[in-house]
């Protein structure tokens, strides 16, 4: 009982520290180690993963646990996250990401109705989000491309910025780091998980969000009570960084890994199978060869290409380290018996699989909204679905879908999320002003996700 109480107290303290913007990785790691050591003191002596040998002194075993988790992540999901981040960095470096956004932005200029344009811009941004997996990065790209078009047509600054933030709301696709975590958790290929479970929920949710944006933004624009500032507005005449010039057909490059994953899978040529890492490295090398042919400057092309590895290192220091620390924390909750206590409570209160899915989804959503980090929230609590599944049964992939999507939907309505802050700065409105505009459309979209998932998946 003592470990459970300590786990509850430490979790509350850790949550408070995350809200106060303490360093996420270290908060989760220290919280996890505190819970584990209290559990050891209370008699728990079996917590190492299967196949991991004890050190011989139980006081050192938590660090053997860290080693086992790190090895597992660096040879599986963690490596995928690093390579995906490296590829995204390379696409940005050579200008392919900008080419993609510019190409998609062209049709927007032909729409004259401001709020229809707003809804269409959201849908296009959401499609681009499949291949540009950084929420803050996508927001900045859309701010320098879509945003000026929306403003010229007559969309208010706050409405335009809010719609672009919503474009980061449904982070579903084979290249997302959280997608790799979710697929690993349910034991499925990321592409298969996306096609078989997520698309059926994501498509109607996108449509619902687009429709609600039309009415919600019109309503807020009529109220016209947003507090604007003349500072830090997006200035079309200025750019902080020289834009890389590249052919417009470079816009296809970010999609190539996904195309390869679909072509060489059970949905296409099943005799040849490519995983995410292989497809990313293959595309990276092919694009590098194309760059050599086009530029005929070996040194310049190689300097661009090495960005792939530099970005991989940055991803390890950020996202992968976060995943490792979050797994230590999640393991500590299991070791302390907190997870079993939640499951027992579910039995006593009559909660079934659907009820527990709602509870876990709510936890991920609230933590995401409070901290602005969808990765941290899902990495910390996503694995709890497996414990609930083992005790209550049900369809594990269907349980994970709303939890995973909550980690991105609620990020886009968090005033401390990078994408919200960037958009707020561009619009000259407070982050809370952006969030009040995004909250209702995204909540409607998430209700659709949960309902569709309940009907068709669970």
CSV table of C-alpha atoms in Angstrom, one decimal:
chain,number,residue,atom,x,y,z
A,1,UNK,CA,0.0,0.0,0.0
A,2,UNK,CA,2.9,2.4,0.8
A,3,UNK,CA,4.4,2.2,-2.7
A,4,UNK,CA,1.0,2.9,-4.3
A,5,UNK,CA,0.5,6.0,-2.1
A,6,UNK,CA,4.1,7.2,-2.8
A,7,UNK,CA,3.5,6.6,-6.5
A,8,UNK,CA,0.4,8.8,-6.4
A,9,UNK,CA,2.1,11.6,-4.5
A,10,UNK,CA,5.2,11.5,-6.7
A,11,UNK,CA,3.1,11.5,-9.8
A,12,UNK,CA,1.2,14.6,-8.6
A,13,UNK,CA,4.5,16.3,-7.8
A,14,UNK,CA,5.9,15.3,-11.2
A,15,UNK,CA,2.8,16.6,-12.9
A,16,UNK,CA,3.1,20.0,-11.1
A,17,UNK,CA,6.8,20.2,-12.1
A,18,UNK,CA,5.9,19.5,-15.7
A,19,UNK,CA,3.3,22.2,-15.6
A,20,UNK,CA,5.9,24.6,-14.2
A,21,UNK,CA,8.1,23.7,-17.2
A,22,UNK,CA,10.8,21.8,-15.4
A,23,UNK,CA,13.0,19.7,-17.6
A,24,UNK,CA,10.7,16.9,-18.7
A,25,UNK,CA,13.2,14.1,-19.1
A,26,UNK,CA,14.8,14.5,-15.7
A,27,UNK,CA,11.4,15.0,-14.0
A,28,UNK,CA,10.2,11.7,-15.3
A,29,UNK,CA,13.5,9.8,-14.7
A,30,UNK,CA,13.9,11.1,-11.1
A,31,UNK,CA,10.2,10.4,-10.3
A,32,UNK,CA,10.5,6.9,-11.7
A,33,UNK,CA,13.6,6.1,-9.7
A,34,UNK,CA,12.1,7.5,-6.5
A,35,UNK,CA,9.1,5.2,-6.9
A,36,UNK,CA,11.2,2.2,-7.7
A,37,UNK,CA,13.5,2.7,-4.7
A,38,UNK,CA,10.6,3.1,-2.3
A,39,UNK,CA,9.1,-0.1,-3.8
A,40,UNK,CA,12.4,-1.9,-3.2
A,41,UNK,CA,12.5,-0.6,0.4
A,42,UNK,CA,9.0,-2.0,0.9
A,43,UNK,CA,10.0,-5.5,-0.4
A,44,UNK,CA,9.6,-5.5,-4.1
A,45,UNK,CA,12.5,-7.4,-5.6
A,46,UNK,CA,11.4,-8.4,-9.2
A,47,UNK,CA,11.1,-5.6,-11.7
A,48,UNK,CA,13.8,-6.1,-14.3
A,49,UNK,CA,12.6,-7.0,-17.9
A,50,UNK,CA,12.7,-10.5,-19.1
A,51,UNK,CA,16.3,-11.5,-20.1
A,52,UNK,CA,17.9,-8.8,-18.0
A,53,UNK,CA,20.3,-10.2,-15.4
A,54,UNK,CA,20.3,-8.7,-11.9
A,55,UNK,CA,23.5,-7.0,-10.8
A,56,UNK,CA,23.8,-9.0,-7.6
A,57,UNK,CA,22.9,-5.9,-5.5
A,58,UNK,CA,19.3,-4.8,-5.7
A,59,UNK,CA,20.3,-1.2,-5.1
A,60,UNK,CA,22.0,-1.2,-8.5
A,61,UNK,CA,19.2,-3.0,-10.3
A,62,UNK,CA,17.3,0.2,-11.2
A,63,UNK,CA,20.3,1.2,-13.3
A,64,UNK,CA,20.3,-2.2,-15.0
A,65,UNK,CA,16.7,-1.4,-15.8
A,66,UNK,CA,17.7,1.9,-17.4
A,67,UNK,CA,20.3,0.0,-19.4
A,68,UNK,CA,17.8,-2.5,-20.7
A,69,UNK,CA,15.3,0.2,-21.6
A,70,UNK,CA,17.9,2.2,-23.4
A,71,UNK,CA,19.1,-0.8,-25.4
A,72,UNK,CA,15.6,-1.7,-26.4
A,73,UNK,CA,14.8,1.9,-27.5
A,74,UNK,CA,18.1,2.4,-29.4
A,75,UNK,CA,17.5,-0.7,-31.5
A,76,UNK,CA,13.8,-0.3,-32.2
A,77,UNK,CA,11.5,2.7,-31.7
A,78,UNK,CA,14.2,5.1,-30.6
A,79,UNK,CA,16.2,4.5,-33.8
A,80,UNK,CA,13.1,5.0,-36.0
A,81,UNK,CA,12.4,8.3,-34.2
A,82,UNK,CA,16.0,9.5,-34.7
A,83,UNK,CA,16.1,8.6,-38.4
A,84,UNK,CA,12.6,10.1,-39.1
A,85,UNK,CA,13.8,13.3,-37.4
A,86,UNK,CA,17.0,13.3,-39.4
A,87,UNK,CA,15.1,12.8,-42.7
A,88,UNK,CA,12.8,15.7,-41.9
A,89,UNK,CA,15.8,17.9,-41.1
A,90,UNK,CA,17.4,17.0,-44.5
A,91,UNK,CA,14.1,17.7,-46.4
A,92,UNK,CA,14.1,21.1,-44.7
A,93,UNK,CA,17.7,21.7,-45.5
A,94,UNK,CA,17.5,21.1,-49.2
A,95,UNK,CA,14.2,23.1,-49.5
A,96,UNK,CA,11.9,20.1,-50.3
A,97,UNK,CA,9.6,20.9,-47.3
A,98,UNK,CA,9.2,24.5,-48.5
A,99,UNK,CA,8.5,23.3,-52.1
A,100,UNK,CA,5.8,21.0,-50.8
A,101,UNK,CA,4.0,23.8,-48.9
A,102,UNK,CA,4.3,26.3,-51.8
A,103,UNK,CA,2.8,23.7,-54.2
A,104,UNK,CA,-0.1,23.0,-51.9
A,105,UNK,CA,-0.6,26.7,-51.2
A,106,UNK,CA,-1.2,27.6,-54.9
A,107,UNK,CA,-4.8,26.3,-55.1
A,108,UNK,CA,-5.8,28.4,-52.1
A,109,UNK,CA,-5.4,31.6,-54.0
A,110,UNK,CA,-8.3,30.7,-56.2
A,111,UNK,CA,-10.8,30.5,-53.3
A,112,UNK,CA,-12.6,33.8,-52.6
A,113,UNK,CA,-14.7,32.9,-49.6
A,114,UNK,CA,-12.6,33.6,-46.4
A,115,UNK,CA,-14.1,30.9,-44.2
A,116,UNK,CA,-14.3,28.2,-46.8
A,117,UNK,CA,-10.6,29.0,-47.6
A,118,UNK,CA,-9.9,28.6,-43.9
A,119,UNK,CA,-11.4,25.2,-43.8
A,120,UNK,CA,-9.6,24.1,-47.0
A,121,UNK,CA,-6.3,25.4,-45.7
A,122,UNK,CA,-6.8,23.4,-42.6
A,123,UNK,CA,-7.4,20.2,-44.6
A,124,UNK,CA,-4.4,20.8,-46.8
A,125,UNK,CA,-2.2,21.5,-43.7
A,126,UNK,CA,-3.4,18.3,-42.1
A,127,UNK,CA,-2.5,16.3,-45.2
A,128,UNK,CA,1.0,17.9,-45.2
A,129,UNK,CA,1.3,17.0,-41.5
A,130,UNK,CA,1.5,13.3,-42.6
A,131,UNK,CA,5.0,13.9,-43.9
A,132,UNK,CA,6.2,17.0,-42.0
A,133,UNK,CA,6.0,15.5,-38.5
A,134,UNK,CA,7.2,18.4,-36.4
A,135,UNK,CA,4.3,20.4,-35.1
A,136,UNK,CA,6.3,23.5,-34.6
A,137,UNK,CA,8.1,23.1,-37.9
A,138,UNK,CA,4.9,22.6,-39.8
A,139,UNK,CA,3.3,25.6,-38.1
A,140,UNK,CA,6.3,27.8,-39.1
A,141,UNK,CA,6.1,26.6,-42.7
A,142,UNK,CA,2.4,27.2,-42.9
A,143,UNK,CA,2.8,30.7,-41.3
A,144,UNK,CA,5.2,31.8,-44.1
A,145,UNK,CA,3.1,30.3,-46.9
A,146,UNK,CA,-0.6,29.8,-46.1
A,147,UNK,CA,-0.9,32.6,-43.6
A,148,UNK,CA,-0.3,35.5,-46.0
A,149,UNK,CA,-2.8,34.1,-48.5
A,150,UNK,CA,-5.4,33.7,-45.8
A,151,UNK,CA,-4.9,37.3,-44.6
A,152,UNK,CA,-5.1,38.7,-48.1
A,153,UNK,CA,-8.4,37.0,-48.8
A,154,UNK,CA,-9.9,38.6,-45.6
A,155,UNK,CA,-9.4,36.0,-42.9
A,156,UNK,CA,-8.6,37.6,-39.5
A,157,UNK,CA,-5.1,37.0,-38.1
A,158,UNK,CA,-6.3,35.1,-35.1
A,159,UNK,CA,-8.6,32.8,-37.3
A,160,UNK,CA,-5.8,32.1,-39.7
A,161,UNK,CA,-3.3,31.3,-37.0
A,162,UNK,CA,-5.8,29.0,-35.2
A,163,UNK,CA,-6.6,27.0,-38.3
A,164,UNK,CA,-2.9,26.4,-39.0
A,165,UNK,CA,-2.4,25.2,-35.4
A,166,UNK,CA,-5.3,22.8,-35.9
A,167,UNK,CA,-3.4,21.4,-38.9
A,168,UNK,CA,-1.0,19.7,-36.3
A,169,UNK,CA,-4.0,18.3,-34.4
A,170,UNK,CA,-4.1,14.7,-35.8
A,171,UNK,CA,-0.6,13.4,-35.8
A,172,UNK,CA,-1.3,10.0,-37.5
A,173,UNK,CA,1.1,8.5,-40.1
A,174,UNK,CA,3.9,6.0,-40.4
A,175,UNK,CA,6.6,8.6,-39.9
A,176,UNK,CA,5.5,10.0,-36.5
A,177,UNK,CA,7.6,9.1,-33.5
A,178,UNK,CA,4.5,8.5,-31.4
A,179,UNK,CA,3.1,6.3,-34.2
A,180,UNK,CA,6.1,4.1,-33.8
A,181,UNK,CA,5.5,3.9,-30.1
A,182,UNK,CA,1.8,3.1,-30.6
A,183,UNK,CA,2.5,0.4,-33.3
A,184,UNK,CA,5.2,-1.2,-31.1
A,185,UNK,CA,2.8,-1.3,-28.2
A,186,UNK,CA,0.1,-3.1,-30.1
A,187,UNK,CA,2.6,-5.4,-32.0
A,188,UNK,CA,1.7,-4.1,-35.5
A,189,UNK,CA,3.5,-2.6,-38.5
A,190,UNK,CA,3.1,1.2,-38.3
A,191,UNK,CA,1.7,1.4,-41.8
A,192,UNK,CA,-0.8,-1.4,-41.1
A,193,UNK,CA,-1.8,0.3,-37.8
A,194,UNK,CA,-2.4,3.5,-39.6
A,195,UNK,CA,-4.4,2.0,-42.5
A,196,UNK,CA,-6.5,-0.5,-40.5
A,197,UNK,CA,-7.2,1.5,-37.3
A,198,UNK,CA,-6.4,5.2,-37.5
A,199,UNK,CA,-7.6,6.3,-41.0
A,200,UNK,CA,-11.2,5.3,-40.3
A,201,UNK,CA,-11.2,7.6,-37.3
A,202,UNK,CA,-8.9,10.4,-38.7
A,203,UNK,CA,-10.8,11.1,-41.9
A,204,UNK,CA,-14.2,11.9,-40.4
A,205,UNK,CA,-12.5,13.8,-37.6
A,206,UNK,CA,-10.7,16.0,-40.2
A,207,UNK,CA,-14.0,16.7,-41.9
A,208,UNK,CA,-15.7,17.5,-38.6
A,209,UNK,CA,-12.9,19.9,-37.6
A,210,UNK,CA,-12.9,21.6,-41.0
A,211,UNK,CA,-16.7,22.2,-40.8
A,212,UNK,CA,-16.6,23.4,-37.2
A,213,UNK,CA,-13.7,25.8,-38.0
A,214,UNK,CA,-16.0,27.5,-40.5
A,215,UNK,CA,-18.5,28.4,-37.9
A,216,UNK,CA,-16.3,28.8,-34.8
A,217,UNK,CA,-13.9,31.2,-36.4
A,218,UNK,CA,-16.8,33.2,-37.9
A,219,UNK,CA,-18.3,33.4,-34.5
A,220,UNK,CA,-15.2,34.7,-32.8
A,221,UNK,CA,-14.5,37.1,-35.6
A,222,UNK,CA,-18.0,38.6,-35.1
A,223,UNK,CA,-17.2,39.0,-31.4
A,224,UNK,CA,-14.0,40.6,-32.4
A,225,UNK,CA,-12.7,40.7,-28.8
A,226,UNK,CA,-9.3,39.3,-29.4
A,227,UNK,CA,-6.6,41.4,-28.0
A,228,UNK,CA,-4.1,42.1,-30.8
A,229,UNK,CA,-0.7,43.5,-30.7
A,230,UNK,CA,1.3,45.3,-33.3
A,231,UNK,CA,4.4,43.5,-32.3
A,232,UNK,CA,5.8,40.3,-33.6
A,233,UNK,CA,3.3,40.0,-36.5
A,234,UNK,CA,4.3,37.9,-39.5
A,235,UNK,CA,6.0,40.2,-41.9
A,236,UNK,CA,6.0,39.0,-45.5
A,237,UNK,CA,8.9,41.2,-46.4
A,238,UNK,CA,11.2,39.7,-43.9
A,239,UNK,CA,12.6,36.3,-43.4
A,240,UNK,CA,15.0,35.3,-40.7
A,241,UNK,CA,16.7,32.7,-42.9
A,242,UNK,CA,17.5,32.7,-46.6
A,243,UNK,CA,15.1,30.3,-48.3
A,244,UNK,CA,16.7,27.4,-50.2
A,245,UNK,CA,15.8,27.5,-53.9
A,246,UNK,CA,15.0,24.1,-55.4
A,247,UNK,CA,12.8,22.8,-58.2
A,248,UNK,CA,9.1,22.6,-57.4
A,249,UNK,CA,9.1,18.8,-58.1
A,250,UNK,CA,11.2,18.4,-55.0
A,251,UNK,CA,7.8,18.6,-53.2
A,252,UNK,CA,7.4,14.8,-53.9
A,253,UNK,CA,10.5,13.8,-51.8
A,254,UNK,CA,8.9,14.0,-48.4
A,255,UNK,CA,6.2,11.6,-49.6
A,256,UNK,CA,8.6,9.0,-51.1
A,257,UNK,CA,9.2,7.0,-47.8
A,258,UNK,CA,5.5,6.7,-47.3
A,259,UNK,CA,4.9,5.6,-50.9
A,260,UNK,CA,7.6,3.0,-50.5
A,261,UNK,CA,6.1,1.7,-47.3
A,262,UNK,CA,2.7,1.3,-48.9
A,263,UNK,CA,4.1,-0.2,-52.2
A,264,UNK,CA,6.3,-2.8,-50.4
A,265,UNK,CA,3.8,-4.1,-47.9
A,266,UNK,CA,0.8,-6.4,-47.7
A,267,UNK,CA,-1.1,-3.6,-49.4
A,268,UNK,CA,1.1,-3.8,-52.5
A,269,UNK,CA,4.1,-6.0,-53.3
A,270,UNK,CA,4.1,-8.4,-50.4
A,271,UNK,CA,7.2,-10.3,-51.5
A,272,UNK,CA,9.4,-7.3,-50.6
A,273,UNK,CA,9.1,-5.6,-47.3
A,274,UNK,CA,10.6,-2.3,-46.3
A,275,UNK,CA,10.5,-0.9,-42.8
A,276,UNK,CA,10.5,2.8,-41.9
A,277,UNK,CA,14.3,3.1,-41.3
A,278,UNK,CA,15.2,1.4,-44.6
A,279,UNK,CA,12.8,3.5,-46.6
A,280,UNK,CA,14.1,6.7,-45.0
A,281,UNK,CA,17.7,5.9,-45.6
A,282,UNK,CA,17.0,4.7,-49.2
A,283,UNK,CA,15.1,7.9,-50.0
A,284,UNK,CA,17.8,10.0,-48.4
A,285,UNK,CA,20.5,8.4,-50.5
A,286,UNK,CA,18.5,8.7,-53.7
A,287,UNK,CA,17.8,12.4,-53.1
A,288,UNK,CA,21.5,13.0,-52.3
A,289,UNK,CA,22.4,11.5,-55.7
A,290,UNK,CA,19.8,13.7,-57.4
A,291,UNK,CA,21.3,16.7,-55.6
A,292,UNK,CA,24.7,15.7,-56.9
A,293,UNK,CA,23.5,15.6,-60.5
A,294,UNK,CA,21.6,18.9,-60.2
A,295,UNK,CA,24.2,20.9,-58.3
A,296,UNK,CA,27.4,19.3,-59.4
A,297,UNK,CA,29.0,20.3,-56.1
A,298,UNK,CA,30.1,17.4,-54.0
A,299,UNK,CA,31.2,19.3,-51.0
A,300,UNK,CA,27.9,21.3,-50.8
A,301,UNK,CA,25.7,18.2,-51.2
A,302,UNK,CA,27.7,16.3,-48.6
A,303,UNK,CA,27.3,19.2,-46.1
A,304,UNK,CA,23.6,19.1,-46.7
A,305,UNK,CA,23.4,15.3,-46.4
A,306,UNK,CA,25.2,15.2,-43.0
A,307,UNK,CA,22.4,17.2,-41.6
A,308,UNK,CA,20.6,13.9,-41.5
A,309,UNK,CA,23.0,12.6,-38.8
A,310,UNK,CA,23.2,15.9,-37.0
A,311,UNK,CA,19.4,16.0,-36.6
A,312,UNK,CA,19.4,12.3,-35.5
A,313,UNK,CA,21.7,13.4,-32.6
A,314,UNK,CA,19.4,16.2,-31.7
A,315,UNK,CA,16.4,13.8,-31.8
A,316,UNK,CA,18.3,11.4,-29.4
A,317,UNK,CA,18.9,14.3,-26.9
A,318,UNK,CA,15.3,15.3,-27.1
A,319,UNK,CA,12.7,12.8,-28.1
A,320,UNK,CA,14.5,9.5,-27.6
A,321,UNK,CA,15.8,10.5,-24.2
A,322,UNK,CA,12.3,11.5,-23.3
A,323,UNK,CA,10.9,8.1,-24.4
A,324,UNK,CA,13.6,6.3,-22.3
A,325,UNK,CA,12.9,8.4,-19.2
A,326,UNK,CA,9.1,8.0,-19.7
A,327,UNK,CA,9.4,4.2,-19.9
A,328,UNK,CA,11.4,4.2,-16.6
A,329,UNK,CA,8.5,6.2,-15.1
A,330,UNK,CA,5.8,4.0,-16.5
A,331,UNK,CA,7.8,0.9,-15.2
A,332,UNK,CA,7.9,2.4,-11.8
A,333,UNK,CA,4.1,2.7,-11.7
A,334,UNK,CA,3.9,-1.0,-12.5
A,335,UNK,CA,6.5,-1.9,-9.9
A,336,UNK,CA,4.7,0.1,-7.2
A,337,UNK,CA,1.4,-1.6,-7.9
A,338,UNK,CA,-0.3,1.6,-8.9
A,339,UNK,CA,-1.4,0.1,-12.2
A,340,UNK,CA,-2.9,-2.9,-10.6
A,341,UNK,CA,-4.7,-0.6,-8.2
A,342,UNK,CA,-6.2,1.3,-11.0
A,343,UNK,CA,-7.3,-1.9,-12.7
A,344,UNK,CA,-8.8,-3.2,-9.4
A,345,UNK,CA,-10.7,0.1,-9.0
A,346,UNK,CA,-12.0,-0.4,-12.5
A,347,UNK,CA,-13.3,-3.8,-11.6
A,348,UNK,CA,-14.9,-2.5,-8.4
A,349,UNK,CA,-16.6,0.5,-10.1
A,350,UNK,CA,-17.8,-1.6,-13.1
A,351,UNK,CA,-15.5,0.1,-15.6
A,352,UNK,CA,-15.1,-2.1,-18.7
A,353,UNK,CA,-12.6,-1.8,-21.5
A,354,UNK,CA,-14.4,1.2,-23.0
A,355,UNK,CA,-14.5,3.0,-19.7
A,356,UNK,CA,-10.8,2.4,-19.0
A,357,UNK,CA,-9.9,3.5,-22.5
A,358,UNK,CA,-11.7,6.7,-21.8
A,359,UNK,CA,-9.9,7.1,-18.5
A,360,UNK,CA,-6.5,6.5,-20.0
A,361,UNK,CA,-7.3,8.7,-23.0
A,362,UNK,CA,-8.3,11.5,-20.6
A,363,UNK,CA,-5.1,11.2,-18.7
A,364,UNK,CA,-3.0,11.5,-21.8
A,365,UNK,CA,-5.1,14.4,-23.0
A,366,UNK,CA,-5.0,16.4,-19.8
A,367,UNK,CA,-1.2,15.9,-19.4
A,368,UNK,CA,-0.7,16.9,-23.0
A,369,UNK,CA,-2.7,20.1,-22.6
A,370,UNK,CA,-0.9,21.0,-19.4
A,371,UNK,CA,2.6,20.4,-20.6
A,372,UNK,CA,2.3,21.0,-24.3
A,373,UNK,CA,4.2,17.8,-25.0
A,374,UNK,CA,2.2,15.0,-26.7
A,375,UNK,CA,5.2,12.8,-26.9
A,376,UNK,CA,5.9,13.0,-23.2
A,377,UNK,CA,2.3,12.2,-22.3
A,378,UNK,CA,1.8,9.3,-24.6
A,379,UNK,CA,5.3,7.8,-23.8
A,380,UNK,CA,4.5,8.0,-20.1
A,381,UNK,CA,1.0,6.6,-20.1
A,382,UNK,CA,0.5,4.8,-23.5
A,383,UNK,CA,1.9,1.5,-22.2
A,384,UNK,CA,-0.7,1.4,-19.5
A,385,UNK,CA,-3.1,0.2,-22.2
A,386,UNK,CA,-1.3,-3.1,-22.3
A,387,UNK,CA,-1.8,-3.6,-18.6
A,388,UNK,CA,-5.5,-2.9,-18.8
A,389,UNK,CA,-5.8,-5.1,-21.9
A,390,UNK,CA,-4.1,-8.0,-20.1
A,391,UNK,CA,-6.6,-7.7,-17.2
A,392,UNK,CA,-9.8,-6.7,-19.0
A,393,UNK,CA,-9.3,-8.0,-22.5
A,394,UNK,CA,-10.6,-6.1,-25.5
A,395,UNK,CA,-9.0,-5.0,-28.7
A,396,UNK,CA,-5.6,-3.5,-27.8
A,397,UNK,CA,-5.1,-1.5,-31.0
A,398,UNK,CA,-8.5,0.1,-30.6
A,399,UNK,CA,-7.7,1.0,-27.1
A,400,UNK,CA,-4.4,2.7,-28.2
A,401,UNK,CA,-5.9,4.7,-31.1
A,402,UNK,CA,-7.7,7.4,-29.0
A,403,UNK,CA,-4.8,7.6,-26.5
A,404,UNK,CA,-2.3,8.2,-29.3
A,405,UNK,CA,-4.4,10.8,-31.1
A,406,UNK,CA,-5.2,12.6,-27.9
A,407,UNK,CA,-1.4,13.3,-27.6
A,408,UNK,CA,-1.6,15.5,-30.7
A,409,UNK,CA,-5.2,16.8,-30.5
A,410,UNK,CA,-4.8,18.3,-27.1
A,411,UNK,CA,-1.3,19.6,-27.8
A,412,UNK,CA,-2.9,22.0,-30.4
A,413,UNK,CA,-5.1,23.5,-27.7
A,414,UNK,CA,-2.3,23.9,-25.1
A,415,UNK,CA,-1.1,27.5,-24.5
A,416,UNK,CA,2.5,26.2,-23.7
A,417,UNK,CA,2.9,24.1,-26.9
A,418,UNK,CA,5.5,25.4,-29.4
A,419,UNK,CA,3.1,25.4,-32.4
A,420,UNK,CA,0.5,27.5,-30.4
A,421,UNK,CA,3.2,30.0,-29.2
A,422,UNK,CA,4.6,30.4,-32.7
A,423,UNK,CA,1.1,31.0,-34.2
A,424,UNK,CA,0.2,33.4,-31.4
A,425,UNK,CA,3.3,35.4,-32.0
A,426,UNK,CA,2.5,35.7,-35.7
A,427,UNK,CA,-1.1,36.7,-35.1
A,428,UNK,CA,-0.4,39.2,-32.3
A,429,UNK,CA,-2.8,37.4,-30.0
A,430,UNK,CA,-2.1,35.6,-26.7
A,431,UNK,CA,-1.6,31.8,-26.8
A,432,UNK,CA,-4.8,31.5,-24.7
A,433,UNK,CA,-6.6,33.5,-27.5
A,434,UNK,CA,-5.5,30.9,-30.0
A,435,UNK,CA,-6.5,28.0,-27.7
A,436,UNK,CA,-10.0,29.2,-27.2
A,437,UNK,CA,-10.5,29.2,-31.0
A,438,UNK,CA,-8.9,25.8,-31.5
A,439,UNK,CA,-10.5,24.1,-28.4
A,440,UNK,CA,-14.1,23.5,-29.7
A,441,UNK,CA,-13.2,22.3,-33.3
A,442,UNK,CA,-10.5,20.0,-31.9
A,443,UNK,CA,-12.8,18.7,-29.1
A,444,UNK,CA,-15.5,18.0,-31.7
A,445,UNK,CA,-12.9,16.2,-33.9
A,446,UNK,CA,-11.8,14.1,-30.9
A,447,UNK,CA,-15.4,13.2,-30.0
A,448,UNK,CA,-15.7,11.9,-33.6
A,449,UNK,CA,-12.5,10.0,-33.2
A,450,UNK,CA,-13.6,8.3,-30.0
A,451,UNK,CA,-17.1,7.5,-31.4
A,452,UNK,CA,-15.9,6.1,-34.7
A,453,UNK,CA,-13.2,4.1,-32.9
A,454,UNK,CA,-15.8,2.7,-30.5
A,455,UNK,CA,-18.2,1.7,-33.4
A,456,UNK,CA,-15.8,0.3,-35.9
A,457,UNK,CA,-12.7,-0.8,-34.0
A,458,UNK,CA,-13.7,-1.8,-30.5
